[in-house]
Coordinates of N, CA, C and O in Angstrom, one line a residue:
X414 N 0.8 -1.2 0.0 CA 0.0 0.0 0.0 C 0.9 1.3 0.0 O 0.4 2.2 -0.7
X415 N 2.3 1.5 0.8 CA 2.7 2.4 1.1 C 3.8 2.4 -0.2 O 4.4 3.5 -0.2
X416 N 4.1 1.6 -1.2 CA 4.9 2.2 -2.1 C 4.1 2.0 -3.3 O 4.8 2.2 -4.3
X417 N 3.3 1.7 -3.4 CA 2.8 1.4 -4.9 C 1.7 2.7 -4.7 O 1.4 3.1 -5.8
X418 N 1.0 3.4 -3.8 CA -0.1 4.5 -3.5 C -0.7 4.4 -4.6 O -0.3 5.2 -5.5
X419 N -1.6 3.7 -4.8 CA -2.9 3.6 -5.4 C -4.3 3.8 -4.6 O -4.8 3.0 -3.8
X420 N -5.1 5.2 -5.2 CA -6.3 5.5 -4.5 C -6.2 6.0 -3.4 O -7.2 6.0 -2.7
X421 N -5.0 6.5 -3.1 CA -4.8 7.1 -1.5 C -4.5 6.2 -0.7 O -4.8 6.4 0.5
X422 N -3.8 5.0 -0.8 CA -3.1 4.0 -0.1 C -2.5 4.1 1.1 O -2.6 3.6 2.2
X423 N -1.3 5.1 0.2 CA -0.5 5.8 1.1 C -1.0 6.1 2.4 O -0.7 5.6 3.5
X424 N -1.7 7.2 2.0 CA -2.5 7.9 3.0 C -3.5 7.2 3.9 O -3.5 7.5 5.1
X425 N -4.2 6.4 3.4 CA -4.6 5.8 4.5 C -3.7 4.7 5.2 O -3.9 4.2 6.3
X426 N -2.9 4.4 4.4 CA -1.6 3.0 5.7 C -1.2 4.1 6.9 O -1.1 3.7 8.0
X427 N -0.9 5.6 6.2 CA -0.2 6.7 7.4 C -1.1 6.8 8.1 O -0.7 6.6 9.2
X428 N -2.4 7.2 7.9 CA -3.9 6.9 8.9 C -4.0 5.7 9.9 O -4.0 5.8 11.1
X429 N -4.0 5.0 9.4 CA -3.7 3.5 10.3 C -2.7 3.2 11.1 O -2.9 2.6 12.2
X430 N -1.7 3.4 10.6 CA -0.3 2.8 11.1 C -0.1 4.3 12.6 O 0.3 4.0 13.7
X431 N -0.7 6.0 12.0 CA -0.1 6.5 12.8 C 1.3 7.5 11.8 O 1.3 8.7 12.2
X432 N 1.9 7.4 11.3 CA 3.2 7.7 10.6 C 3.4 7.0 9.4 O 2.4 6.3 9.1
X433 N 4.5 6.9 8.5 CA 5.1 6.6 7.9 C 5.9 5.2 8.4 O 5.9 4.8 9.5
X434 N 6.5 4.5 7.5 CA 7.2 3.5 7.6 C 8.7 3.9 7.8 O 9.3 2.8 8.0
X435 N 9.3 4.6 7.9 CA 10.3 5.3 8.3 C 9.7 5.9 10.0 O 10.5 5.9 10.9
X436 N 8.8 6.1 10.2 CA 8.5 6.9 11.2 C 8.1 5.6 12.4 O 8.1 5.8 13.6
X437 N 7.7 4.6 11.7 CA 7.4 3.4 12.3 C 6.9 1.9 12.2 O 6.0 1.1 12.5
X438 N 8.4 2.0 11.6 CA 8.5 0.6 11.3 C 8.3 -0.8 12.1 O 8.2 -1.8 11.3
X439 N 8.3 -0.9 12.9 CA 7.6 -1.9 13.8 C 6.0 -1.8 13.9 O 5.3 -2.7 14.3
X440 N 5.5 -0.7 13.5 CA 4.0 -0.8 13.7 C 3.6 -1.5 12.0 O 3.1 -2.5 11.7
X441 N 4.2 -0.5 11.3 CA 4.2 -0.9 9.8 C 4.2 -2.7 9.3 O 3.3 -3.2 8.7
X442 N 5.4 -3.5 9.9 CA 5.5 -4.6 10.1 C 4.1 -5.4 10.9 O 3.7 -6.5 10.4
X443 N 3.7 -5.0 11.9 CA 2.8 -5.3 12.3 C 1.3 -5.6 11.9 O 0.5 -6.5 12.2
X444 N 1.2 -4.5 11.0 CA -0.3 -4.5 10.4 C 0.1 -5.1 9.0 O -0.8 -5.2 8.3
X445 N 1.5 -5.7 8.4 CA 1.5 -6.7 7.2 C 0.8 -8.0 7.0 O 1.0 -8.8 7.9
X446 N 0.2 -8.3 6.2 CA -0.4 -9.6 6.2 C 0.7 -10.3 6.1 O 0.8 -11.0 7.0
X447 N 1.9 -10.4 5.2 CA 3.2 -11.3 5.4 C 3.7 -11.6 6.2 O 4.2 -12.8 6.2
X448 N 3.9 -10.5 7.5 CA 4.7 -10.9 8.6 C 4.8 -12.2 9.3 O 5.8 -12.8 9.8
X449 N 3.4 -12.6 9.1 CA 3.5 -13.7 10.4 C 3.0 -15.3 9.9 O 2.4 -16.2 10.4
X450 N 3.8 -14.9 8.2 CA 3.3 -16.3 7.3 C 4.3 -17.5 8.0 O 5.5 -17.3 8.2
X451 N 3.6 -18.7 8.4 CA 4.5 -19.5 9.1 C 3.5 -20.7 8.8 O 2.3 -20.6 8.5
X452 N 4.2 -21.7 9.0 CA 3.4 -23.4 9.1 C 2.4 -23.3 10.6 O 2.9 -23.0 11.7
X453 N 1.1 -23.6 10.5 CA 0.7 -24.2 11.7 C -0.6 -23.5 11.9 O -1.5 -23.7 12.7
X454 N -0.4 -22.5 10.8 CA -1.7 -21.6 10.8 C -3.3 -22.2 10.5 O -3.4 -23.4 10.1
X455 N -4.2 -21.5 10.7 CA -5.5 -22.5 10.5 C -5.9 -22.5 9.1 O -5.2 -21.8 8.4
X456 N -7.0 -23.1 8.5 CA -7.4 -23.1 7.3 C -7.5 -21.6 6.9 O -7.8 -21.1 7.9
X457 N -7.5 -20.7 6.0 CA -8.0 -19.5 5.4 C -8.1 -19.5 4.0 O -7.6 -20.2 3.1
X458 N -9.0 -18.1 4.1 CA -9.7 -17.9 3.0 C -9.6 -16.7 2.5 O -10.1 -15.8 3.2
X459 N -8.9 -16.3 1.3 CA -9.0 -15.0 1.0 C -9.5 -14.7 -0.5 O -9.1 -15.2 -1.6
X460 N -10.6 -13.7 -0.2 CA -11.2 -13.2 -1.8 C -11.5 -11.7 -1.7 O -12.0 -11.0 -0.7
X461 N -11.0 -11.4 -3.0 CA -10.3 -10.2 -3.7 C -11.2 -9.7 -4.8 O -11.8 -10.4 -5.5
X462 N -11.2 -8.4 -4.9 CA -12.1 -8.4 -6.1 C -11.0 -8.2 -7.4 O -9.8 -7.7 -7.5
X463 N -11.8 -8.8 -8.4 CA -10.6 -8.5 -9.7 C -10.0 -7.1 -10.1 O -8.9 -6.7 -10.5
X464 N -11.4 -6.2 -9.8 CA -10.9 -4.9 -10.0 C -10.3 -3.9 -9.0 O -10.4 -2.7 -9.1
X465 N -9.7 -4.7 -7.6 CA -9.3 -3.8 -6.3 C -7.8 -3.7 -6.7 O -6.9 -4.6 -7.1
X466 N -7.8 -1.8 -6.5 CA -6.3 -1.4 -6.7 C -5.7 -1.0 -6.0 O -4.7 -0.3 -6.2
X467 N -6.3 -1.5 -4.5 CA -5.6 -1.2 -3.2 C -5.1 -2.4 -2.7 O -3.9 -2.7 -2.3
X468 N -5.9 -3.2 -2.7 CA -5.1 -4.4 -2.3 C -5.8 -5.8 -3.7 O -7.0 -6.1 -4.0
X469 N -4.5 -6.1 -4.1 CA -4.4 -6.2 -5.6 C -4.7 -7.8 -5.9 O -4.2 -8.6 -5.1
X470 N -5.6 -8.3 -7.0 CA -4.8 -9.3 -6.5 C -3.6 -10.6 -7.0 O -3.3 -11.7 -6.7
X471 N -3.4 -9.7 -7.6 CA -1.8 -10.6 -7.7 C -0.9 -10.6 -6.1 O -0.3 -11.5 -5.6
X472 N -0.9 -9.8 -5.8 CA -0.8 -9.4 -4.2 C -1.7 -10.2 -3.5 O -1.1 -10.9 -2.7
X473 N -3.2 -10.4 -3.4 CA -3.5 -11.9 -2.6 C -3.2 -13.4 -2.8 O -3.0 -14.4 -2.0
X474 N -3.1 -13.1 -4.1 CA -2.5 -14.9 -4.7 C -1.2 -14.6 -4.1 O -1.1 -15.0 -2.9
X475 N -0.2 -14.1 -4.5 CA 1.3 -13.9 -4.3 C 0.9 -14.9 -2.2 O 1.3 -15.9 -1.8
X476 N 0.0 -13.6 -1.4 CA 0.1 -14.7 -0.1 C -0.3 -15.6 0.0 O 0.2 -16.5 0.6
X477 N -1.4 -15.9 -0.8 CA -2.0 -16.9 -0.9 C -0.9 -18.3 -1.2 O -1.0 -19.3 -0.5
X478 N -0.1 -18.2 -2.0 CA 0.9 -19.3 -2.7 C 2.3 -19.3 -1.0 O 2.9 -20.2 -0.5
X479 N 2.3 -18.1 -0.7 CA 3.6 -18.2 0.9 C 2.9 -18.6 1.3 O 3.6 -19.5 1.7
X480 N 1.3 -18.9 1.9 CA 1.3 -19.7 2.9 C 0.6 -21.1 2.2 O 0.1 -21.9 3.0
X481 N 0.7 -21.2 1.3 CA 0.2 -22.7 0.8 C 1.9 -23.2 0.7 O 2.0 -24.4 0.4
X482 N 2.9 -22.7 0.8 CA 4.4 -23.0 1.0 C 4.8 -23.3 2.1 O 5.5 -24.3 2.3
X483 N 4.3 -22.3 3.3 CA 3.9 -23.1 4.4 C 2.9 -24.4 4.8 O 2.6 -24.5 6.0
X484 N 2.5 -25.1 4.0 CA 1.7 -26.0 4.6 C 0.3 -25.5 5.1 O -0.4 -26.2 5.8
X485 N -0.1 -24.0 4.6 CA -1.4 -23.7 5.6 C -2.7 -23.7 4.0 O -2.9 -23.2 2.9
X486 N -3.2 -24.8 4.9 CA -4.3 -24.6 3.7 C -4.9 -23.7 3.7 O -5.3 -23.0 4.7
X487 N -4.9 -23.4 1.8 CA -5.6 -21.5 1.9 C -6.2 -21.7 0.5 O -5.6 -22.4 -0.4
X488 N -7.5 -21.0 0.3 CA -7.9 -20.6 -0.9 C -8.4 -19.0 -1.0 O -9.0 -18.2 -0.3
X489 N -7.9 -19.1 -2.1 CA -8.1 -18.2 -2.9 C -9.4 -17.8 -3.6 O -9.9 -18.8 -4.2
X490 N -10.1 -16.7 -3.8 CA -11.0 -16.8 -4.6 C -11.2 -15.1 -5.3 O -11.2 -14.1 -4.5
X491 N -11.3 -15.0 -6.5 CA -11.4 -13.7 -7.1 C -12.7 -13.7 -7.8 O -13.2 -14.5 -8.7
X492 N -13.6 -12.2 -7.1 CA -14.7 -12.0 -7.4 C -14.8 -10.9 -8.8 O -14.5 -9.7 -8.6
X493 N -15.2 -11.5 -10.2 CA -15.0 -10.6 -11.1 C -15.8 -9.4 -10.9 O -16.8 -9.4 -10.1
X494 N -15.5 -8.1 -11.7 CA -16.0 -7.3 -11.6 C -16.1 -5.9 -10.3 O -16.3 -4.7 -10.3
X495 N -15.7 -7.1 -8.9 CA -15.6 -6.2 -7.4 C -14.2 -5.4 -7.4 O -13.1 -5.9 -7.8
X496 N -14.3 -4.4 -7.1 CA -13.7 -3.5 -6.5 C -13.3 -4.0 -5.1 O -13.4 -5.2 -4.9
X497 N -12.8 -2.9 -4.1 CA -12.0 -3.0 -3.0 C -13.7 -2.8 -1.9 O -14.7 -2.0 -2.1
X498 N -13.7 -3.6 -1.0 CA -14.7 -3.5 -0.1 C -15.9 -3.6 -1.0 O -16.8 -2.8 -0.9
X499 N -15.9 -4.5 -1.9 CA -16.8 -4.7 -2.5 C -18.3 -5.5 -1.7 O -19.2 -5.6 -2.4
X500 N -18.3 -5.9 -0.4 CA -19.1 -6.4 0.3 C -19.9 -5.6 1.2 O -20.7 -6.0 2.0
X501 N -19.5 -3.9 1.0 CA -19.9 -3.2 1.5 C -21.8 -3.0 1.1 O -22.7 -3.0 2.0
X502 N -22.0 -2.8 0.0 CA -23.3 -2.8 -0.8 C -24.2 -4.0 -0.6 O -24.4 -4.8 -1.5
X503 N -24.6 -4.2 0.4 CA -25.5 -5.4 1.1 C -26.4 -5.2 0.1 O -27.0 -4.2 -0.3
X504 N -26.4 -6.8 -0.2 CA -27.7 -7.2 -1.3 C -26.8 -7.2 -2.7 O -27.3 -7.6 -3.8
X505 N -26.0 -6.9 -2.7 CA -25.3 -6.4 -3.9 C -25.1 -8.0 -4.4 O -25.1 -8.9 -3.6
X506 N -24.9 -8.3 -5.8 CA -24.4 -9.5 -6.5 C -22.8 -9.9 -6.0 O -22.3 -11.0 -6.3
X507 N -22.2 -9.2 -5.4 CA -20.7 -9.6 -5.2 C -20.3 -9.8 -3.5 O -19.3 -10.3 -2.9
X508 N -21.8 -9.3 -3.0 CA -21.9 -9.3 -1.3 C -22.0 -10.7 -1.3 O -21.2 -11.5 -0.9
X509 N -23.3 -10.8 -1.9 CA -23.8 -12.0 -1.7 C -23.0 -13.3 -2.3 O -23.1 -14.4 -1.7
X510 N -22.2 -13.3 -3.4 CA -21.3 -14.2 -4.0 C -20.1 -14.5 -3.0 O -19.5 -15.6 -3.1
X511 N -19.8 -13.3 -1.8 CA -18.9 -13.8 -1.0 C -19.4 -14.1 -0.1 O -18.6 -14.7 0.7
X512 N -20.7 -13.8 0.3 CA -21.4 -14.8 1.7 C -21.0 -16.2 1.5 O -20.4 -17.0 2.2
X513 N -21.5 -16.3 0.3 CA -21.5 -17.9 -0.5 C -20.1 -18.5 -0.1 O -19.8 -19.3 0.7
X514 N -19.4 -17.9 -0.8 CA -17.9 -18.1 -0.8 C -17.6 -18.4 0.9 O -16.8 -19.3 1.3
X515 N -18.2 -17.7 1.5 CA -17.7 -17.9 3.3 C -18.5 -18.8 4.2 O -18.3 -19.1 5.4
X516 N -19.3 -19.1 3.5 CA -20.3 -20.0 4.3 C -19.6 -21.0 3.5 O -20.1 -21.9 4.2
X517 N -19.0 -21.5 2.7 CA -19.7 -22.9 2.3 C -17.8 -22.9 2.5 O -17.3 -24.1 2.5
X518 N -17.0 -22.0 2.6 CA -15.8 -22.3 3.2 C -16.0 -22.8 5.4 O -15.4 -23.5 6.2
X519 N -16.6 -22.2 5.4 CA -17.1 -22.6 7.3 C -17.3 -23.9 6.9 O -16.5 -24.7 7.1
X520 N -18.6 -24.2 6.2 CA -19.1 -25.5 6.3 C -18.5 -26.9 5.9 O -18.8 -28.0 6.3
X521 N -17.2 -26.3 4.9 CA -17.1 -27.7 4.7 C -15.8 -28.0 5.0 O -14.8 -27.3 4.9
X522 N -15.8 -29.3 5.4 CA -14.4 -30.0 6.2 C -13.1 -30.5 5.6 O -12.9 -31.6 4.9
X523 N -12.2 -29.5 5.9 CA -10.8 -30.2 4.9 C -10.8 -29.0 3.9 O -11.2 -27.9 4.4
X524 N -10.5 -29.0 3.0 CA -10.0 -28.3 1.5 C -11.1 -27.5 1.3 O -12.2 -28.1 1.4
X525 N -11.2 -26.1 1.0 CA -12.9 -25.1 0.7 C -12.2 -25.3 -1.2 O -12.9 -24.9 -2.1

């Protein structure tokens, strides 16, 4: 988010974090989804919309593949057409495509 600044990225990681990554780097580190990729983790699920340019998703697959490296079962799933917080629009065709998506990852046992 903080070097690629797409859509005000920047500005909102400096919103979040507090500073800069220079200004604070240990918080910065903290709020990474990378940081804390390791073996042992629980099943996860991550879906992305095809058209989100804040958080990208060649950038979710990319974690997606580190922690399927780790041993942590993970799927992946890309919602065509959604944007970033695309589940915001309740009732929406892509809300609802990821309810789907999360429920039937809860429900079922082993591999979603």
């Amino acid at each position: 988010m903080w070097e690629q600044d797409v859509a005000g990225t920047r500005e909102a990681a400096e919103l979040f974090t507090g500073g800069t990554p220079r200004q604070y780097p240990e918080r910065c580190r903290e709020v990474s989804p990378t940081a804390d990729v390791r073996s042992g983790l629980p099943r996860t699920l991550l879906v992305v919309g095809d058209r989100d340019r804040s958080a990208r998703p060649g950038t979710v697959r990319a974690l997606g593949d580190a922690l399927r490296a780790r041993g942590v079962d993970t799927t992946v799933r890309e919602l065509p057409f959604a944007e970033h917080a695309f589940d915001d629009a309740y009732g929406s065709l892509t809300s609802q495509t990821s309810r789907r998506i999360l429920l039937d990852f809860l429900t079922v046992t082993g591999s979603a």
